[in-house]
Every structure is written in structure tokens, then in C-alpha cells.
Short mmCIF file of C-alpha atoms in Angstrom, two decimals:
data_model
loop_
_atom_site.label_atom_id
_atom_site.label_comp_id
_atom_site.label_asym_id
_atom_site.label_seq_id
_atom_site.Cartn_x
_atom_site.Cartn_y
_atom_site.Cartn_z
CA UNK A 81 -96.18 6.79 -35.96
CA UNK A 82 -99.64 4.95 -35.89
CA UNK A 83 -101.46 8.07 -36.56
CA UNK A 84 -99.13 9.23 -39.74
CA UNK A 85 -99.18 5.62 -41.39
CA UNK A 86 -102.95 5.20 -41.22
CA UNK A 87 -103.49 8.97 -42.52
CA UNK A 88 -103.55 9.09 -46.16
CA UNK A 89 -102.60 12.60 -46.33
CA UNK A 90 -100.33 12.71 -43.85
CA UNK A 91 -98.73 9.87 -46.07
CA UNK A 92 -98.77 11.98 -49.61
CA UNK A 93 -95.51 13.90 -48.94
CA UNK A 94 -93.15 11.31 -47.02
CA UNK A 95 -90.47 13.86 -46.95
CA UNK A 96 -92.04 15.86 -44.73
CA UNK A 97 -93.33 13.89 -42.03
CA UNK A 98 -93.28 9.87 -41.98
CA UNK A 99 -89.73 10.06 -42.51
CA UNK A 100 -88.79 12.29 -40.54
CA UNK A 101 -91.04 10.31 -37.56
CA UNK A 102 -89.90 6.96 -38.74
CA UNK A 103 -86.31 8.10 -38.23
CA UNK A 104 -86.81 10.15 -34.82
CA UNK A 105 -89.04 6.79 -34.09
CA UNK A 106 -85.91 4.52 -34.61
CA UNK A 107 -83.56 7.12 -32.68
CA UNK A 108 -85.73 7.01 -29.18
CA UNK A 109 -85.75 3.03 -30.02
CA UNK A 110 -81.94 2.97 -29.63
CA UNK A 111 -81.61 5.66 -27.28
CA UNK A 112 -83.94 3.86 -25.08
CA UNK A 113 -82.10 0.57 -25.42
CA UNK A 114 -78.57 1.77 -24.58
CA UNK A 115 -80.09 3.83 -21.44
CA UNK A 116 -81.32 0.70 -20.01
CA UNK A 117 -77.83 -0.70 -20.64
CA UNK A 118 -76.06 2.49 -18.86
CA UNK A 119 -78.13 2.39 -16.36
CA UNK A 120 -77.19 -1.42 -15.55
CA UNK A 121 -73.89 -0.26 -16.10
CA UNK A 122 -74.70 2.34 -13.30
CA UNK A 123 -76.13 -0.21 -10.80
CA UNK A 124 -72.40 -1.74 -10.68
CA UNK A 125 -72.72 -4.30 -13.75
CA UNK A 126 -69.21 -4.14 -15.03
CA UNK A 127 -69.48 -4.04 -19.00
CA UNK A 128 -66.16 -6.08 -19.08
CA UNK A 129 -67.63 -9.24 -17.68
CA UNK A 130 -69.55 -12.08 -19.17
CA UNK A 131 -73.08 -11.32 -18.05
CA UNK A 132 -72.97 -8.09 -19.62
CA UNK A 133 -71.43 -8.63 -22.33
CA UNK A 134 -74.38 -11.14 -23.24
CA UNK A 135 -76.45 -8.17 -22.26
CA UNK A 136 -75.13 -6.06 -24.22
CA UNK A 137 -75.82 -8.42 -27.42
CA UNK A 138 -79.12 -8.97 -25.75
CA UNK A 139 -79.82 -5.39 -26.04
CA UNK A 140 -78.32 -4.95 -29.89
CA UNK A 141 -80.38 -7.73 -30.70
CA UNK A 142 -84.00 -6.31 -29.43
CA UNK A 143 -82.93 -3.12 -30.78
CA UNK A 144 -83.12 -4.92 -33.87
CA UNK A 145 -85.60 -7.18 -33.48
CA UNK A 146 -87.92 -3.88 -32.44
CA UNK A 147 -86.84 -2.01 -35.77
CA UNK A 148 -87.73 -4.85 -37.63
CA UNK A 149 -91.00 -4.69 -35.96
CA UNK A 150 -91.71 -1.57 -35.85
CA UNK A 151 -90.99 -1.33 -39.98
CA UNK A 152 -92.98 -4.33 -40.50
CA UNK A 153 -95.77 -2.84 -38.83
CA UNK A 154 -95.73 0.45 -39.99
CA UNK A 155 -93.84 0.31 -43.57
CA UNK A 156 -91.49 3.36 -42.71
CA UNK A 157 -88.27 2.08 -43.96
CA UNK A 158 -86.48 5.37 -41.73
CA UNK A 159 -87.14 3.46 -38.87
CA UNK A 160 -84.37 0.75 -39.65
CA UNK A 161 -81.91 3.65 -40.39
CA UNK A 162 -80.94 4.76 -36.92
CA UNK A 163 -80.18 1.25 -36.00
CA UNK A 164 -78.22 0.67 -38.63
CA UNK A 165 -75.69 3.98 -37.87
CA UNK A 166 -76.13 3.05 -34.42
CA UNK A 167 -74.36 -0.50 -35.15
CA UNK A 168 -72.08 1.18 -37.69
CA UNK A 169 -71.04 3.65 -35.04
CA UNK A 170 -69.95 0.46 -32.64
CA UNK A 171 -68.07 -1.22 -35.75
CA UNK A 172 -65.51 1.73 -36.03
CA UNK A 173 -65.77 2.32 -32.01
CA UNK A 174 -64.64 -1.13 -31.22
CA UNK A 175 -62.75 -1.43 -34.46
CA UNK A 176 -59.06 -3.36 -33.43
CA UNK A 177 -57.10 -0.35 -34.20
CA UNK A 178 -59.29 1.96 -31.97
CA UNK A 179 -58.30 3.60 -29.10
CA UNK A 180 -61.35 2.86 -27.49
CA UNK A 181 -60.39 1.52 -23.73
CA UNK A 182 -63.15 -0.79 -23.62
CA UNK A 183 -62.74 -2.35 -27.22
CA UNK A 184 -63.22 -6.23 -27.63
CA UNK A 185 -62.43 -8.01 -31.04
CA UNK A 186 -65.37 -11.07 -30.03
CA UNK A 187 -67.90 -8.11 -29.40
CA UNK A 188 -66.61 -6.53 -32.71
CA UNK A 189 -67.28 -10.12 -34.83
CA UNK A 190 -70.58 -9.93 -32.97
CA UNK A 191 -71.42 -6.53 -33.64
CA UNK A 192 -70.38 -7.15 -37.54
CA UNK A 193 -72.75 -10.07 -37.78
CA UNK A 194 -75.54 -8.01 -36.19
CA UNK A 195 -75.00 -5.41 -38.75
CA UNK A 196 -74.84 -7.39 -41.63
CA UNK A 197 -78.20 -9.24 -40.37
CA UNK A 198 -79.70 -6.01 -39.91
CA UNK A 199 -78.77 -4.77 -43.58
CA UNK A 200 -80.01 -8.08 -45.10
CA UNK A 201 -83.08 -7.87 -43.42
CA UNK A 202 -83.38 -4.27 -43.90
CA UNK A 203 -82.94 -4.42 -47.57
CA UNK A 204 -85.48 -7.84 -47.83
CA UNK A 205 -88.25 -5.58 -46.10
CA UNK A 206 -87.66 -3.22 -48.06
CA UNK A 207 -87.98 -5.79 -51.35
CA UNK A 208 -91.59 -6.96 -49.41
CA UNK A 209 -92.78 -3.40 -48.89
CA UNK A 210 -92.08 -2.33 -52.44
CA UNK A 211 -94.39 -5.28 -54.47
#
């Protein structure tokens, strides 16, 4: 990522590489993020209880505090993108009328807020990194 956003030619078609690095960039973000969660999860940290369910909002929130971050530093606005599927993904996963066994409506209102901060911050980046 550092190496394509201080290249000026590797920066002259963003098509074909910073986006598709700032969105494989944001992926391996995520990806990263939830492993550490499973892995707790693995370890005997039942997601159902308290402690991990302020983990787990622990672990949304980095992920988006490290997007942010990351497209701050870097001005690839693909970066944010994966994050912002990710949470959409969780929306309609713990959505009241899934079927999901491990659905909670608190973790849904939290997950909603995250995403809508995510999106507002996404978009006033975006606003900064256009002027």
C-alpha cells in the first residue's frame, strides 16, 4: 500500500492497482480482526456472554478505527469498503427476523450505529480527500 501511494505512476491508473490493493488491504484488515475474535472464541470465550460481547464491539470498533487510519494515511478510499460490507453483512446476519442462532437485537442496535459511523466518516474523508 505504502509503495503504490507514494509511486506516481503506479497512482495514474487507480483501476488497476491502488484499488484493487486498497480493497484487498481493507479485506486482510477485517479478516485479521474476526480471526483474533474466533480464535478467543476457540480458547473457550463463549460469544454469548458479556465479556465478549464487549469484545466483539471492541473488535468492530478497531476494525474501524484501523480503516479510518489506514485511508487517512494512504488516501485509498477502497480501503473503507470492505469494512463497510463487512458491517452490512452482520446487519442482515443478526437482523431480528434471522435465523441466525446466535442473533442479539442490543448487538444489532450496536452494529447499526457502527455502520452508520463508519458511512459518515467514510463519506467526510472522502469530502477531505477530494479538496
Amino acid at each position: 500500500m505504502k509503495l503504490v501511494s507514494s509511486n506516481l505512476t503506479l497512482r495514474d491508473n487507480v483501476w488497476i492497482l491502488k484499488y484493487p490493493v486498497g480493497l484487498y488491504t481493507g479485506w486482510i484488515l477485517v479478516v485479521s480482526l474476526v480471526t483474533f475474535y474466533s480464535y478467543l472464541v476457540s480458547l473457550g470465550f463463549a460469544p454469548t456472554r458479556a465479556g465478549m460481547f464487549l469484545t466483539g464491539i471492541g473488535v468492530l470498533l478497531s476494525i474501524l478505527a484501523f480503516a479510518c487510519y489506514l485511508f487517512i494515511m494512504y488516501g485509498n478510499h477502497m480501503i473503507m469498503i470492505a469494512p463497510l460490507i463487512y458491517f452490512m453483512g452482520l446487519l442482515t446476519q443478526h437482523h431480528p427476523s434471522s435465523n441466525f442462532s446466535l442473533r442479539h437485537p442490543i448487538f444489532y442496535m450496536v452494529v447499526a450505529l457502527i455502520f452508520l459511523l463508519a458511512l459518515a466518516l467514510y463519506i467526510r474523508l472522502l469530502r477531505y480527500q477530494r479538496k
